[in-house]
Short mmCIF file of C-alpha atoms in Angstrom, two decimals:
data_model
loop_
_atom_site.label_atom_id
_atom_site.label_comp_id
_atom_site.label_asym_id
_atom_site.label_seq_id
_atom_site.Cartn_x
_atom_site.Cartn_y
_atom_site.Cartn_z
CA MET A 1 53.47 139.00 88.77
CA LYS A 2 55.90 136.45 90.15
CA LEU A 3 58.85 138.53 88.94
CA LEU A 4 57.32 141.62 90.57
CA ARG A 5 57.00 139.78 93.89
CA GLN A 6 60.61 138.62 93.65
CA LEU A 7 61.78 142.14 92.92
CA SER A 8 59.73 143.45 95.87
CA VAL A 9 61.22 140.86 98.21
CA ALA A 10 64.70 141.68 96.95
CA ALA A 11 64.08 145.40 97.43
CA LEU A 12 62.83 144.83 100.97
CA GLY A 13 65.86 142.70 101.72
CA LEU A 14 68.19 145.39 100.40
CA PHE A 15 66.37 148.06 102.42
CA ALA A 16 66.70 145.95 105.59
CA LEU A 17 70.40 145.42 104.90
CA GLN A 18 70.98 149.14 104.35
CA ALA A 19 69.05 149.98 107.51
CA ALA A 20 71.13 147.53 109.52
CA GLN A 21 74.35 148.89 108.03
CA SER A 22 73.41 152.49 108.77
CA LYS A 23 72.84 151.93 112.49
CA ASN A 24 74.70 154.40 114.67
CA LEU A 25 76.54 153.74 117.90
CA ILE A 26 77.26 156.68 120.19
CA VAL A 27 80.18 155.98 122.51
CA TYR A 28 80.91 158.56 125.18
CA PHE A 29 83.39 159.00 128.01
CA THR A 30 82.42 161.41 130.74
CA VAL A 31 83.31 162.33 134.31
CA PRO A 32 80.63 164.55 135.85
CA GLU A 33 82.23 166.69 138.51
CA SER A 34 80.66 166.97 141.94
CA VAL A 35 81.00 170.76 142.17
CA ALA A 36 78.68 172.09 139.49
CA THR A 37 79.31 175.75 140.30
CA GLU A 38 83.09 175.64 139.94
CA LYS A 39 84.30 177.35 136.75
CA LEU A 40 86.58 175.21 134.64
CA ASP A 41 89.68 176.26 132.77
CA GLY A 42 90.73 175.59 129.20
CA VAL A 43 92.71 172.42 129.89
CA SER A 44 90.30 170.55 132.10
CA GLY A 45 87.66 169.36 129.68
CA ALA A 46 85.26 168.02 132.29
CA SER A 47 82.12 169.57 133.69
CA VAL A 48 78.54 169.11 134.75
CA ILE A 49 75.49 170.02 132.72
CA ILE A 50 72.07 170.19 134.34
CA LYS A 51 69.16 169.52 132.01
CA ASP A 52 65.59 168.79 133.12
CA ASN A 53 66.96 168.39 136.67
CA GLU A 54 69.28 165.61 135.46
CA ARG A 55 73.01 165.87 136.19
CA LEU A 56 75.05 164.92 133.12
CA GLY A 57 78.70 164.91 132.20
CA SER A 58 79.34 167.25 129.29
CA ALA A 59 80.18 164.43 126.84
CA GLU A 60 77.10 162.51 127.97
CA TYR A 61 75.00 165.61 127.31
CA LEU A 62 76.50 165.86 123.83
CA ALA A 63 75.92 162.15 123.14
CA LYS A 64 72.27 162.30 124.14
CA GLU A 65 71.69 165.32 121.94
CA VAL A 66 73.22 163.43 119.01
CA GLN A 67 70.87 160.54 119.69
CA LYS A 68 67.86 162.87 119.42
CA THR A 69 68.74 163.95 115.88
CA ALA A 70 70.72 161.05 114.43
CA GLY A 71 69.34 158.12 116.42
CA GLY A 72 71.52 155.25 117.55
CA ASP A 73 72.49 153.27 120.62
CA LEU A 74 74.36 154.82 123.54
CA PHE A 75 77.41 153.19 125.13
CA ARG A 76 79.11 154.76 128.14
CA LEU A 77 82.82 154.00 128.28
CA GLU A 78 83.79 153.41 131.90
CA THR A 79 87.06 152.56 133.59
CA VAL A 80 87.64 150.03 136.34
CA GLN A 81 89.24 152.69 138.51
CA ALA A 82 86.94 155.61 139.25
CA TYR A 83 88.12 159.13 138.52
CA PRO A 84 88.05 161.93 141.11
CA THR A 85 85.01 164.14 140.78
CA VAL A 86 86.53 167.22 142.44
CA HIS A 87 87.85 169.57 139.78
CA GLN A 88 91.48 170.08 140.81
CA GLN A 89 91.91 166.45 141.85
CA LEU A 90 90.60 165.34 138.46
CA LEU A 91 92.99 167.71 136.68
CA ASP A 92 95.94 166.34 138.61
CA PHE A 93 94.89 162.73 138.13
CA ALA A 94 94.43 163.17 134.38
CA GLN A 95 97.78 164.91 134.02
CA GLU A 96 99.54 162.10 135.92
CA GLU A 97 97.91 159.50 133.67
CA GLN A 98 99.23 161.33 130.63
CA ARG A 99 102.69 161.74 132.12
CA LYS A 100 102.92 157.98 132.78
CA ASN A 101 101.22 157.12 129.48
CA ILE A 102 98.73 154.89 131.32
CA ARG A 103 96.08 152.91 129.49
CA PRO A 104 93.25 152.59 132.04
CA ALA A 105 91.45 149.24 132.22
CA LEU A 106 87.93 149.43 130.79
CA LYS A 107 84.89 147.89 132.46
CA ALA A 108 83.53 146.85 129.06
CA LYS A 109 84.20 147.47 125.38
CA PRO A 110 81.58 148.31 122.77
CA ASN A 111 80.54 145.66 120.25
CA LEU A 112 80.71 147.35 116.86
CA ASN A 113 79.04 144.58 114.87
CA GLY A 114 76.16 145.90 112.76
CA TYR A 115 77.15 149.55 113.12
CA GLU A 116 78.43 151.69 110.27
CA THR A 117 78.95 155.03 112.00
CA ILE A 118 80.45 155.36 115.47
CA PHE A 119 80.07 158.74 117.13
CA VAL A 120 82.65 159.17 119.89
CA ALA A 121 81.96 161.93 122.43
CA TYR A 122 84.65 163.09 124.84
CA SER A 123 86.12 166.14 126.50
CA ILE A 124 89.63 167.42 125.87
CA TRP A 125 91.92 166.65 128.80
CA TRP A 126 95.18 168.57 128.85
CA TYR A 127 94.92 169.18 125.10
CA LYS A 128 94.64 165.47 124.30
CA LEU A 129 92.24 162.56 124.27
CA PRO A 130 91.41 161.31 127.76
CA MET A 131 93.59 158.24 128.35
CA PRO A 132 90.59 155.83 128.41
CA LEU A 133 90.06 156.76 124.75
CA TYR A 134 93.55 155.44 123.97
CA SER A 135 92.53 152.20 125.67
CA LEU A 136 89.43 152.09 123.49
CA PHE A 137 91.14 152.81 120.17
CA GLU A 138 94.06 150.49 120.87
CA GLN A 139 91.92 147.55 121.99
CA VAL A 140 88.85 147.70 119.73
CA ASP A 141 89.03 147.25 115.94
CA PHE A 142 87.15 150.03 114.09
CA SER A 143 88.18 148.80 110.63
CA GLY A 144 85.65 149.76 107.97
CA LYS A 145 83.72 152.03 110.33
CA ASN A 146 83.08 155.75 110.12
CA ILE A 147 84.27 157.51 113.29
CA VAL A 148 82.78 160.90 114.11
CA PRO A 149 84.51 162.80 116.95
CA LEU A 150 82.26 164.91 119.18
CA VAL A 151 84.22 167.19 121.47
CA THR A 152 83.46 169.47 124.39
CA HIS A 153 86.32 171.74 125.39
CA GLY A 154 87.33 174.80 127.34
CA GLY A 155 89.00 176.60 124.44
CA SER A 156 91.25 174.05 122.72
CA ARG A 157 88.69 172.83 120.15
CA LEU A 158 89.53 169.40 118.67
CA SER A 159 93.18 169.90 119.60
CA GLY A 160 94.31 167.44 116.92
CA THR A 161 92.53 164.51 118.55
CA ASP A 162 90.83 163.66 115.26
CA ARG A 163 94.27 163.08 113.75
CA ASP A 164 95.27 160.99 116.76
CA ILE A 165 92.21 158.78 116.23
CA ALA A 166 93.08 158.39 112.54
CA GLN A 167 96.58 157.23 113.50
CA LEU A 168 95.23 154.76 116.04
CA GLN A 169 92.60 153.42 113.62
CA PRO A 170 94.13 153.64 110.12
CA LYS A 171 91.56 151.24 108.63
CA ALA A 172 88.63 153.37 109.75
CA THR A 173 87.42 156.63 108.20
CA VAL A 174 87.56 159.56 110.60
CA LYS A 175 84.93 162.08 109.56
CA ASP A 176 84.78 165.80 110.29
CA GLY A 177 84.10 166.29 113.97
CA PHE A 178 81.88 168.60 115.99
CA GLU A 179 83.38 170.72 118.74
CA TYR A 180 81.81 173.15 121.18
CA TYR A 181 82.94 175.32 124.07
CA LEU A 182 80.57 174.09 126.74
CA TYR A 183 81.78 175.70 129.96
CA LYS A 184 80.04 179.05 130.09
CA THR A 185 77.32 177.64 132.32
CA THR A 186 76.32 174.44 134.06
CA GLY A 187 72.87 174.68 132.54
CA ALA A 188 71.76 173.15 129.26
CA ASP A 189 72.89 175.19 126.26
CA SER A 190 70.10 175.64 123.72
CA THR A 191 72.49 177.31 121.27
CA MET A 192 74.73 174.25 121.28
CA GLU A 193 71.75 171.93 120.87
CA GLN A 194 70.59 173.81 117.78
CA LYS A 195 74.08 174.06 116.29
CA LEU A 196 74.63 170.34 116.82
CA ALA A 197 71.27 169.41 115.30
CA ASP A 198 71.93 171.65 112.28
CA TRP A 199 75.43 170.20 111.86
CA LEU A 200 74.11 166.62 111.98
CA VAL A 201 71.57 167.48 109.29
CA ARG A 202 74.21 169.11 107.07
CA GLN A 203 76.51 166.11 107.45
CA GLY A 204 73.72 163.73 106.50
CA TYR A 205 73.42 162.02 109.88
CA ALA A 206 69.85 163.03 110.71
CA LYS A 207 67.47 160.10 111.00
#
């Protein structure tokens, strides 16, 4: 009986450890534009999604849908300097940041302690990671973590950003990413939601 109790305690301890190690963190960078009706082009990678009367950036929308199926904590990556919310101004600003290779200062950085899988949601800006993502991956150590890219785009798909992340974080494991063209409408996309949920289940991320 005593041995059985010890084994039970050990099993509970192992279960608690595995549960703690399997916690998910969902980091997202988003810039919701102020003009929801303006159609975006394939290089912009920023938009507004309206769901349940809530105005969301496209990457935020993606992150919250991941949370529904996979669970986890949300962390919004924000920069000290605000981005323009008018479409063309944002395009120009993002292109200038890339041209100058700027690493924007971050308001805060995520604490990765206790997390095993880090979902990172972002939009493609000018066929690359938004520059704040370079700040994140150059300043935060993801060693030993699983990184799952989640991308919204206007036609460029992942655009090689998964490989860029792997180069920036060689001691992390970059998993297959999810990408979706999310600029057909400013309304919530039930097709995307179902495809994302199905993909999370197939990849073994469902809670």
